[in-house]
């Protein structure tokens, strides 16, 4: 990846931040964005100190076409092109069909679809100028294995997986590969917060590792643990790199064997 340029949305924490770090370590120039500029600046400070001008960041909301479009175009101009787009920004919504209001559905579909459509649309011209262009969409095993308490997110994830396949077919003529990374339970800040809440409420007395292992067993994760953001980032970087030059329109699961489908 040396000398290539990647843009990662949602780089303030978790998988996005780990992906930024992994791409920089592989020699790429990286631009990343988030909605909270101060949070983004603080999270990236150690990487900025190590990699200097190879890292660029700015505030942008992926659901706002003008904001993310300006950031994409400015980043491509600053680095002299764009080779990789990682559509990572997103979140999960906990709700059932009965508890998901119309506005919640619209908000979830807006984020999952336009959070990919807007950055991709803005990046296409620059990606067409690369001899190894790649788009990687972060998704989840929910796309094929829905959960009742994540009904809106599951449905939106399924639609995004379908959209990614369509993008791969349409963009192939321009030499742009499109793939997905579908994650299971990943050890990010939200799980640490849930553990702390469980401690406060007396629902657990053990260590975080014991608590997480119990959840993994309950969810039938074959690896018996949560994944790490760095493990997901490794798959993203592979699909983004020329080593995956004959891979498009498909997905890699980073889920510890949780999938219950063939």
PDB file of C-alpha atoms in Angstrom:
ATOM      1  CA  UNK A   1       0.000   0.000   0.000  1.00  0.00           C
ATOM      2  CA  UNK A   2       3.040   2.284   0.047  1.00  0.00           C
ATOM      3  CA  UNK A   3       2.364   5.530  -1.779  1.00  0.00           C
ATOM      4  CA  UNK A   4      -1.344   4.834  -2.197  1.00  0.00           C
ATOM      5  CA  UNK A   5      -4.116   6.933  -0.683  1.00  0.00           C
ATOM      6  CA  UNK A   6      -7.098   5.691   1.309  1.00  0.00           C
ATOM      7  CA  UNK A   7     -10.101   7.477   2.766  1.00  0.00           C
ATOM      8  CA  UNK A   8     -11.836   5.957   5.805  1.00  0.00           C
ATOM      9  CA  UNK A   9     -15.144   7.259   7.120  1.00  0.00           C
ATOM     10  CA  UNK A  10     -15.838   7.102  10.851  1.00  0.00           C
ATOM     11  CA  UNK A  11     -12.221   7.115  11.990  1.00  0.00           C
ATOM     12  CA  UNK A  12     -12.768   8.380  15.554  1.00  0.00           C
ATOM     13  CA  UNK A  13     -12.878   4.988  17.275  1.00  0.00           C
ATOM     14  CA  UNK A  14     -13.240   1.237  17.000  1.00  0.00           C
ATOM     15  CA  UNK A  15     -12.866  -0.412  13.618  1.00  0.00           C
ATOM     16  CA  UNK A  16     -12.465   2.878  11.766  1.00  0.00           C
ATOM     17  CA  UNK A  17      -9.558   4.012  13.954  1.00  0.00           C
ATOM     18  CA  UNK A  18      -7.919   0.575  13.761  1.00  0.00           C
ATOM     19  CA  UNK A  19      -8.243   0.640   9.967  1.00  0.00           C
ATOM     20  CA  UNK A  20      -6.625   4.067   9.759  1.00  0.00           C
ATOM     21  CA  UNK A  21      -3.710   2.794  11.863  1.00  0.00           C
ATOM     22  CA  UNK A  22      -3.337  -0.386   9.802  1.00  0.00           C
ATOM     23  CA  UNK A  23      -3.329   1.470   6.481  1.00  0.00           C
ATOM     24  CA  UNK A  24      -0.744   3.956   7.738  1.00  0.00           C
ATOM     25  CA  UNK A  25       1.437   1.076   8.954  1.00  0.00           C
ATOM     26  CA  UNK A  26       1.248  -0.425   5.453  1.00  0.00           C
ATOM     27  CA  UNK A  27       2.611   2.798   3.971  1.00  0.00           C
ATOM     28  CA  UNK A  28      -0.592   4.426   2.707  1.00  0.00           C
ATOM     29  CA  UNK A  29      -1.602   8.058   2.987  1.00  0.00           C
ATOM     30  CA  UNK A  30      -4.888   8.204   4.884  1.00  0.00           C
ATOM     31  CA  UNK A  31      -7.707  10.725   5.151  1.00  0.00           C
ATOM     32  CA  UNK A  32     -10.426  10.106   7.716  1.00  0.00           C
ATOM     33  CA  UNK A  33     -13.477  11.933   9.002  1.00  0.00           C
ATOM     34  CA  UNK A  34     -15.966  11.939  11.844  1.00  0.00           C
ATOM     35  CA  UNK A  35     -18.860  14.070  13.061  1.00  0.00           C
ATOM     36  CA  UNK A  36     -17.117  15.284  16.236  1.00  0.00           C
ATOM     37  CA  UNK A  37     -13.922  17.178  15.309  1.00  0.00           C
ATOM     38  CA  UNK A  38     -12.511  17.268  18.852  1.00  0.00           C
ATOM     39  CA  UNK A  39     -13.058  13.557  19.428  1.00  0.00           C
ATOM     40  CA  UNK A  40     -11.469  12.819  16.067  1.00  0.00           C
ATOM     41  CA  UNK A  41      -8.465  15.051  16.770  1.00  0.00           C
ATOM     42  CA  UNK A  42      -7.874  13.434  20.165  1.00  0.00           C
ATOM     43  CA  UNK A  43      -8.180   9.869  18.837  1.00  0.00           C
ATOM     44  CA  UNK A  44      -5.771  10.535  15.970  1.00  0.00           C
ATOM     45  CA  UNK A  45      -3.152  12.460  17.968  1.00  0.00           C
ATOM     46  CA  UNK A  46      -0.792   9.461  18.475  1.00  0.00           C
ATOM     47  CA  UNK A  47      -0.999   8.548  14.784  1.00  0.00           C
ATOM     48  CA  UNK A  48      -0.457  12.147  13.734  1.00  0.00           C
ATOM     49  CA  UNK A  49       2.676  12.256  15.907  1.00  0.00           C
ATOM     50  CA  UNK A  50       4.012   9.090  14.259  1.00  0.00           C
ATOM     51  CA  UNK A  51       2.978   9.577  10.624  1.00  0.00           C
ATOM     52  CA  UNK A  52       2.749  13.346  10.245  1.00  0.00           C
ATOM     53  CA  UNK A  53       1.436  14.644   6.940  1.00  0.00           C
ATOM     54  CA  UNK A  54       0.525  11.157   5.708  1.00  0.00           C
ATOM     55  CA  UNK A  55      -2.601  11.501   7.877  1.00  0.00           C
ATOM     56  CA  UNK A  56      -5.346  14.001   7.094  1.00  0.00           C
ATOM     57  CA  UNK A  57      -8.604  14.421   8.992  1.00  0.00           C
ATOM     58  CA  UNK A  58     -11.686  16.593   9.078  1.00  0.00           C
ATOM     59  CA  UNK A  59     -15.235  16.838  10.348  1.00  0.00           C
ATOM     60  CA  UNK A  60     -17.904  15.445   8.016  1.00  0.00           C
ATOM     61  CA  UNK A  61     -21.254  13.678   8.353  1.00  0.00           C
ATOM     62  CA  UNK A  62     -21.639  10.905   5.764  1.00  0.00           C
ATOM     63  CA  UNK A  63     -25.399  11.445   5.597  1.00  0.00           C
ATOM     64  CA  UNK A  64     -24.835  15.034   4.419  1.00  0.00           C
ATOM     65  CA  UNK A  65     -23.808  14.883   0.770  1.00  0.00           C
ATOM     66  CA  UNK A  66     -22.212  18.327   0.660  1.00  0.00           C
ATOM     67  CA  UNK A  67     -20.119  17.783   3.803  1.00  0.00           C
ATOM     68  CA  UNK A  68     -18.689  14.394   2.905  1.00  0.00           C
ATOM     69  CA  UNK A  69     -18.367  15.347  -0.760  1.00  0.00           C
ATOM     70  CA  UNK A  70     -16.214  18.356   0.079  1.00  0.00           C
ATOM     71  CA  UNK A  71     -14.003  16.287   2.388  1.00  0.00           C
ATOM     72  CA  UNK A  72     -13.505  13.564  -0.222  1.00  0.00           C
ATOM     73  CA  UNK A  73     -12.621  16.015  -2.963  1.00  0.00           C
ATOM     74  CA  UNK A  74     -10.277  18.059  -0.752  1.00  0.00           C
ATOM     75  CA  UNK A  75      -8.506  14.912   0.456  1.00  0.00           C
ATOM     76  CA  UNK A  76      -8.025  13.550  -3.071  1.00  0.00           C
ATOM     77  CA  UNK A  77      -6.624  16.899  -4.154  1.00  0.00           C
ATOM     78  CA  UNK A  78      -4.299  17.135  -1.146  1.00  0.00           C
ATOM     79  CA  UNK A  79      -2.806  13.683  -1.748  1.00  0.00           C
ATOM     80  CA  UNK A  80      -2.920  13.805  -5.533  1.00  0.00           C
ATOM     81  CA  UNK A  81      -5.494  11.064  -6.021  1.00  0.00           C
ATOM     82  CA  UNK A  82      -7.463   8.328  -4.283  1.00  0.00           C
ATOM     83  CA  UNK A  83      -7.047   4.546  -4.471  1.00  0.00           C
ATOM     84  CA  UNK A  84      -9.208   3.210  -1.641  1.00  0.00           C
ATOM     85  CA  UNK A  85     -12.502   4.148   0.002  1.00  0.00           C
ATOM     86  CA  UNK A  86     -13.497   2.404   3.232  1.00  0.00           C
ATOM     87  CA  UNK A  87     -17.149   3.053   4.111  1.00  0.00           C
ATOM     88  CA  UNK A  88     -17.040   2.368   7.827  1.00  0.00           C
ATOM     89  CA  UNK A  89     -19.236   4.999   9.515  1.00  0.00           C
ATOM     90  CA  UNK A  90     -22.321   3.536  11.170  1.00  0.00           C
ATOM     91  CA  UNK A  91     -23.949   2.151  14.286  1.00  0.00           C
ATOM     92  CA  UNK A  92     -26.553  -0.397  15.398  1.00  0.00           C
ATOM     93  CA  UNK A  93     -30.078   0.379  16.600  1.00  0.00           C
ATOM     94  CA  UNK A  94     -31.532  -1.884  19.279  1.00  0.00           C
ATOM     95  CA  UNK A  95     -35.264  -2.300  18.695  1.00  0.00           C
ATOM     96  CA  UNK A  96     -37.922  -4.797  17.664  1.00  0.00           C
ATOM     97  CA  UNK A  97     -40.494  -4.356  14.905  1.00  0.00           C
ATOM     98  CA  UNK A  98     -43.047  -3.221  17.502  1.00  0.00           C
ATOM     99  CA  UNK A  99     -40.732  -0.622  19.052  1.00  0.00           C
ATOM    100  CA  UNK A 100     -39.255   0.867  15.849  1.00  0.00           C
ATOM    101  CA  UNK A 101     -41.042   4.079  14.892  1.00  0.00           C
ATOM    102  CA  UNK A 102     -41.293   5.280  11.296  1.00  0.00           C
ATOM    103  CA  UNK A 103     -38.683   7.976  11.895  1.00  0.00           C
ATOM    104  CA  UNK A 104     -36.310   5.379  13.371  1.00  0.00           C
ATOM    105  CA  UNK A 105     -36.653   3.274  10.226  1.00  0.00           C
ATOM    106  CA  UNK A 106     -35.919   6.295   8.037  1.00  0.00           C
ATOM    107  CA  UNK A 107     -32.908   7.281  10.110  1.00  0.00           C
ATOM    108  CA  UNK A 108     -31.444   3.774  10.044  1.00  0.00           C
ATOM    109  CA  UNK A 109     -31.958   3.318   6.302  1.00  0.00           C
ATOM    110  CA  UNK A 110     -30.600   6.806   5.653  1.00  0.00           C
ATOM    111  CA  UNK A 111     -27.381   6.041   7.541  1.00  0.00           C
ATOM    112  CA  UNK A 112     -26.815   2.562   6.124  1.00  0.00           C
ATOM    113  CA  UNK A 113     -27.552   3.510   2.504  1.00  0.00           C
ATOM    114  CA  UNK A 114     -26.620   7.156   2.091  1.00  0.00           C
ATOM    115  CA  UNK A 115     -23.697   6.714   4.472  1.00  0.00           C
ATOM    116  CA  UNK A 116     -22.232   4.615   1.646  1.00  0.00           C
ATOM    117  CA  UNK A 117     -23.842   6.283  -1.372  1.00  0.00           C
ATOM    118  CA  UNK A 118     -22.647   9.818  -0.585  1.00  0.00           C
ATOM    119  CA  UNK A 119     -18.933   9.033   0.000  1.00  0.00           C
ATOM    120  CA  UNK A 120     -18.826   6.624  -2.928  1.00  0.00           C
ATOM    121  CA  UNK A 121     -20.492   9.024  -5.323  1.00  0.00           C
ATOM    122  CA  UNK A 122     -18.019  11.757  -4.311  1.00  0.00           C
ATOM    123  CA  UNK A 123     -15.015   9.424  -4.661  1.00  0.00           C
ATOM    124  CA  UNK A 124     -15.815   7.819  -8.021  1.00  0.00           C
ATOM    125  CA  UNK A 125     -13.986  10.266 -10.267  1.00  0.00           C
ATOM    126  CA  UNK A 126     -10.807  10.034  -8.206  1.00  0.00           C
ATOM    127  CA  UNK A 127     -11.049   6.238  -7.948  1.00  0.00           C
ATOM    128  CA  UNK A 128     -11.339   5.952 -11.726  1.00  0.00           C
ATOM    129  CA  UNK A 129      -7.901   7.531 -11.932  1.00  0.00           C
ATOM    130  CA  UNK A 130      -6.290   4.758  -9.870  1.00  0.00           C
ATOM    131  CA  UNK A 131      -4.754   1.604 -11.329  1.00  0.00           C
ATOM    132  CA  UNK A 132      -5.815  -0.379  -8.240  1.00  0.00           C
ATOM    133  CA  UNK A 133      -9.060   1.181  -7.022  1.00  0.00           C
ATOM    134  CA  UNK A 134     -11.048  -0.496  -4.265  1.00  0.00           C
ATOM    135  CA  UNK A 135     -14.118   0.201  -2.150  1.00  0.00           C
ATOM    136  CA  UNK A 136     -14.637  -1.749   1.074  1.00  0.00           C
ATOM    137  CA  UNK A 137     -18.005  -1.503   2.836  1.00  0.00           C
ATOM    138  CA  UNK A 138     -18.164  -2.435   6.489  1.00  0.00           C
ATOM    139  CA  UNK A 139     -21.218  -4.587   7.131  1.00  0.00           C
ATOM    140  CA  UNK A 140     -22.319  -7.248   9.612  1.00  0.00           C
ATOM    141  CA  UNK A 141     -23.381 -10.887   9.689  1.00  0.00           C
ATOM    142  CA  UNK A 142     -26.815  -9.410  10.463  1.00  0.00           C
ATOM    143  CA  UNK A 143     -27.104  -8.877   6.718  1.00  0.00           C
ATOM    144  CA  UNK A 144     -27.695 -12.606   6.295  1.00  0.00           C
ATOM    145  CA  UNK A 145     -28.537 -13.641   9.846  1.00  0.00           C
ATOM    146  CA  UNK A 146     -31.017 -11.110  11.305  1.00  0.00           C
ATOM    147  CA  UNK A 147     -31.607 -10.635  15.016  1.00  0.00           C
ATOM    148  CA  UNK A 148     -35.083  -9.889  16.386  1.00  0.00           C
ATOM    149  CA  UNK A 149     -33.808  -7.121  18.691  1.00  0.00           C
ATOM    150  CA  UNK A 150     -31.964  -5.463  15.802  1.00  0.00           C
ATOM    151  CA  UNK A 151     -34.754  -5.581  13.247  1.00  0.00           C
ATOM    152  CA  UNK A 152     -34.119  -2.224  11.547  1.00  0.00           C
ATOM    153  CA  UNK A 153     -30.358  -2.620  11.484  1.00  0.00           C
ATOM    154  CA  UNK A 154     -30.636  -6.199  10.175  1.00  0.00           C
ATOM    155  CA  UNK A 155     -32.901  -5.139   7.317  1.00  0.00           C
ATOM    156  CA  UNK A 156     -30.689  -2.188   6.415  1.00  0.00           C
ATOM    157  CA  UNK A 157     -27.563  -4.339   6.523  1.00  0.00           C
ATOM    158  CA  UNK A 158     -29.169  -6.829   4.126  1.00  0.00           C
ATOM    159  CA  UNK A 159     -29.962  -4.023   1.713  1.00  0.00           C
ATOM    160  CA  UNK A 160     -26.408  -2.702   1.908  1.00  0.00           C
ATOM    161  CA  UNK A 161     -24.998  -6.150   1.094  1.00  0.00           C
ATOM    162  CA  UNK A 162     -27.200  -6.265  -1.997  1.00  0.00           C
ATOM    163  CA  UNK A 163     -26.192  -2.719  -2.939  1.00  0.00           C
ATOM    164  CA  UNK A 164     -22.500  -3.593  -2.591  1.00  0.00           C
ATOM    165  CA  UNK A 165     -22.878  -6.453  -5.053  1.00  0.00           C
ATOM    166  CA  UNK A 166     -24.625  -4.154  -7.521  1.00  0.00           C
ATOM    167  CA  UNK A 167     -21.873  -1.556  -7.128  1.00  0.00           C
ATOM    168  CA  UNK A 168     -19.219  -4.180  -7.816  1.00  0.00           C
ATOM    169  CA  UNK A 169     -20.882  -5.186 -11.072  1.00  0.00           C
ATOM    170  CA  UNK A 170     -21.420  -1.611 -12.237  1.00  0.00           C
ATOM    171  CA  UNK A 171     -17.983  -0.271 -11.271  1.00  0.00           C
ATOM    172  CA  UNK A 172     -15.992  -3.194 -12.688  1.00  0.00           C
ATOM    173  CA  UNK A 173     -15.789  -1.542 -16.113  1.00  0.00           C
ATOM    174  CA  UNK A 174     -13.935   1.351 -14.457  1.00  0.00           C
ATOM    175  CA  UNK A 175     -11.487  -0.981 -12.734  1.00  0.00           C
ATOM    176  CA  UNK A 176     -12.979  -0.396  -9.277  1.00  0.00           C
ATOM    177  CA  UNK A 177     -13.422  -3.404  -6.998  1.00  0.00           C
ATOM    178  CA  UNK A 178     -16.159  -3.393  -4.320  1.00  0.00           C
ATOM    179  CA  UNK A 179     -16.249  -5.838  -1.414  1.00  0.00           C
ATOM    180  CA  UNK A 180     -17.746  -6.122   2.065  1.00  0.00           C
ATOM    181  CA  UNK A 181     -16.408  -7.106   5.454  1.00  0.00           C
ATOM    182  CA  UNK A 182     -19.178  -8.550   7.626  1.00  0.00           C
ATOM    183  CA  UNK A 183     -18.478  -8.528  11.342  1.00  0.00           C
ATOM    184  CA  UNK A 184     -19.875 -10.369  14.312  1.00  0.00           C
ATOM    185  CA  UNK A 185     -19.362  -9.286  17.923  1.00  0.00           C
ATOM    186  CA  UNK A 186     -16.332  -7.009  18.070  1.00  0.00           C
ATOM    187  CA  UNK A 187     -14.735  -5.729  21.274  1.00  0.00           C
ATOM    188  CA  UNK A 188     -15.327  -1.995  20.985  1.00  0.00           C
ATOM    189  CA  UNK A 189     -16.243   0.718  23.450  1.00  0.00           C
ATOM    190  CA  UNK A 190     -19.935  -0.147  23.485  1.00  0.00           C
ATOM    191  CA  UNK A 191     -19.264  -3.579  24.975  1.00  0.00           C
ATOM    192  CA  UNK A 192     -16.993  -2.097  27.668  1.00  0.00           C
ATOM    193  CA  UNK A 193     -19.803   0.298  28.594  1.00  0.00           C
ATOM    194  CA  UNK A 194     -22.324  -2.552  28.747  1.00  0.00           C
ATOM    195  CA  UNK A 195     -19.994  -4.468  31.064  1.00  0.00           C
ATOM    196  CA  UNK A 196     -19.646  -1.456  33.363  1.00  0.00           C
ATOM    197  CA  UNK A 197     -23.441  -1.111  33.470  1.00  0.00           C
ATOM    198  CA  UNK A 198     -23.762  -4.817  34.295  1.00  0.00           C
ATOM    199  CA  UNK A 199     -21.284  -4.377  37.174  1.00  0.00           C
ATOM    200  CA  UNK A 200     -23.178  -1.373  38.550  1.00  0.00           C
ATOM    201  CA  UNK A 201     -26.504  -3.188  38.332  1.00  0.00           C
ATOM    202  CA  UNK A 202     -25.133  -6.360  39.926  1.00  0.00           C
ATOM    203  CA  UNK A 203     -25.752  -8.530  36.880  1.00  0.00           C
ATOM    204  CA  UNK A 204     -22.130  -9.686  36.897  1.00  0.00           C
ATOM    205  CA  UNK A 205     -19.255  -9.771  39.382  1.00  0.00           C
ATOM    206  CA  UNK A 206     -16.549 -11.294  37.221  1.00  0.00           C
ATOM    207  CA  UNK A 207     -13.883  -9.801  34.996  1.00  0.00           C
ATOM    208  CA  UNK A 208     -14.624  -8.290  31.603  1.00  0.00           C
ATOM    209  CA  UNK A 209     -13.006 -11.312  29.939  1.00  0.00           C
ATOM    210  CA  UNK A 210     -15.270 -13.723  31.845  1.00  0.00           C
ATOM    211  CA  UNK A 211     -18.352 -11.647  31.076  1.00  0.00           C
ATOM    212  CA  UNK A 212     -17.482 -11.404  27.370  1.00  0.00           C
ATOM    213  CA  UNK A 213     -16.713 -15.124  27.159  1.00  0.00           C
ATOM    214  CA  UNK A 214     -20.153 -15.892  28.603  1.00  0.00           C
ATOM    215  CA  UNK A 215     -21.848 -13.719  25.975  1.00  0.00           C
ATOM    216  CA  UNK A 216     -19.791 -15.358  23.219  1.00  0.00           C
ATOM    217  CA  UNK A 217     -20.871 -18.802  24.408  1.00  0.00           C
ATOM    218  CA  UNK A 218     -24.510 -17.698  24.622  1.00  0.00           C
ATOM    219  CA  UNK A 219     -24.332 -16.320  21.063  1.00  0.00           C
ATOM    220  CA  UNK A 220     -22.764 -19.595  19.864  1.00  0.00           C
ATOM    221  CA  UNK A 221     -19.553 -17.996  18.633  1.00  0.00           C
ATOM    222  CA  UNK A 222     -17.258 -20.897  17.781  1.00  0.00           C
ATOM    223  CA  UNK A 223     -14.116 -18.975  18.777  1.00  0.00           C
ATOM    224  CA  UNK A 224     -15.636 -18.369  22.245  1.00  0.00           C
ATOM    225  CA  UNK A 225     -14.602 -14.703  22.354  1.00  0.00           C
ATOM    226  CA  UNK A 226     -15.242 -11.304  20.850  1.00  0.00           C
ATOM    227  CA  UNK A 227     -13.194 -10.205  17.878  1.00  0.00           C
ATOM    228  CA  UNK A 228     -10.937  -7.169  17.965  1.00  0.00           C
ATOM    229  CA  UNK A 229     -11.022  -4.029  15.861  1.00  0.00           C
ATOM    230  CA  UNK A 230      -7.520  -4.863  14.663  1.00  0.00           C
ATOM    231  CA  UNK A 231      -8.674  -8.248  13.342  1.00  0.00           C
ATOM    232  CA  UNK A 232     -11.386  -6.536  11.303  1.00  0.00           C
ATOM    233  CA  UNK A 233      -8.929  -3.915  10.063  1.00  0.00           C
ATOM    234  CA  UNK A 234      -6.621  -6.641   8.773  1.00  0.00           C
ATOM    235  CA  UNK A 235      -9.399  -8.008   6.547  1.00  0.00           C
ATOM    236  CA  UNK A 236     -10.289  -4.522   5.328  1.00  0.00           C
ATOM    237  CA  UNK A 237      -6.677  -3.752   4.416  1.00  0.00           C
ATOM    238  CA  UNK A 238      -6.360  -7.039   2.517  1.00  0.00           C
ATOM    239  CA  UNK A 239      -9.461  -6.333   0.412  1.00  0.00           C
ATOM    240  CA  UNK A 240      -8.264  -2.777  -0.157  1.00  0.00           C
ATOM    241  CA  UNK A 241      -4.838  -3.881  -1.351  1.00  0.00           C
ATOM    242  CA  UNK A 242      -3.649  -5.078  -4.780  1.00  0.00           C
ATOM    243  CA  UNK A 243      -3.244  -8.546  -3.221  1.00  0.00           C
ATOM    244  CA  UNK A 244      -7.024  -8.862  -3.602  1.00  0.00           C
ATOM    245  CA  UNK A 245      -6.937  -7.776  -7.250  1.00  0.00           C
ATOM    246  CA  UNK A 246      -9.223 -10.597  -8.459  1.00  0.00           C
ATOM    247  CA  UNK A 247     -11.745 -10.304  -5.619  1.00  0.00           C
ATOM    248  CA  UNK A 248     -14.863  -8.200  -6.137  1.00  0.00           C
ATOM    249  CA  UNK A 249     -18.561  -8.430  -5.361  1.00  0.00           C
ATOM    250  CA  UNK A 250     -18.060 -10.655  -2.355  1.00  0.00           C
ATOM    251  CA  UNK A 251     -17.688 -10.558   1.419  1.00  0.00           C
ATOM    252  CA  UNK A 252     -15.290 -11.695   4.115  1.00  0.00           C
ATOM    253  CA  UNK A 253     -16.773 -12.534   7.507  1.00  0.00           C
ATOM    254  CA  UNK A 254     -14.827 -11.640  10.633  1.00  0.00           C
ATOM    255  CA  UNK A 255     -17.157 -13.206  13.157  1.00  0.00           C
ATOM    256  CA  UNK A 256     -15.412 -16.029  15.011  1.00  0.00           C
ATOM    257  CA  UNK A 257     -17.637 -18.625  13.332  1.00  0.00           C
ATOM    258  CA  UNK A 258     -20.976 -17.239  14.526  1.00  0.00           C
ATOM    259  CA  UNK A 259     -22.692 -17.710  11.152  1.00  0.00           C
ATOM    260  CA  UNK A 260     -25.493 -20.277  11.208  1.00  0.00           C
ATOM    261  CA  UNK A 261     -26.080 -20.418   7.479  1.00  0.00           C
ATOM    262  CA  UNK A 262     -24.309 -22.074   4.527  1.00  0.00           C
TER     263      UNK A 262
END
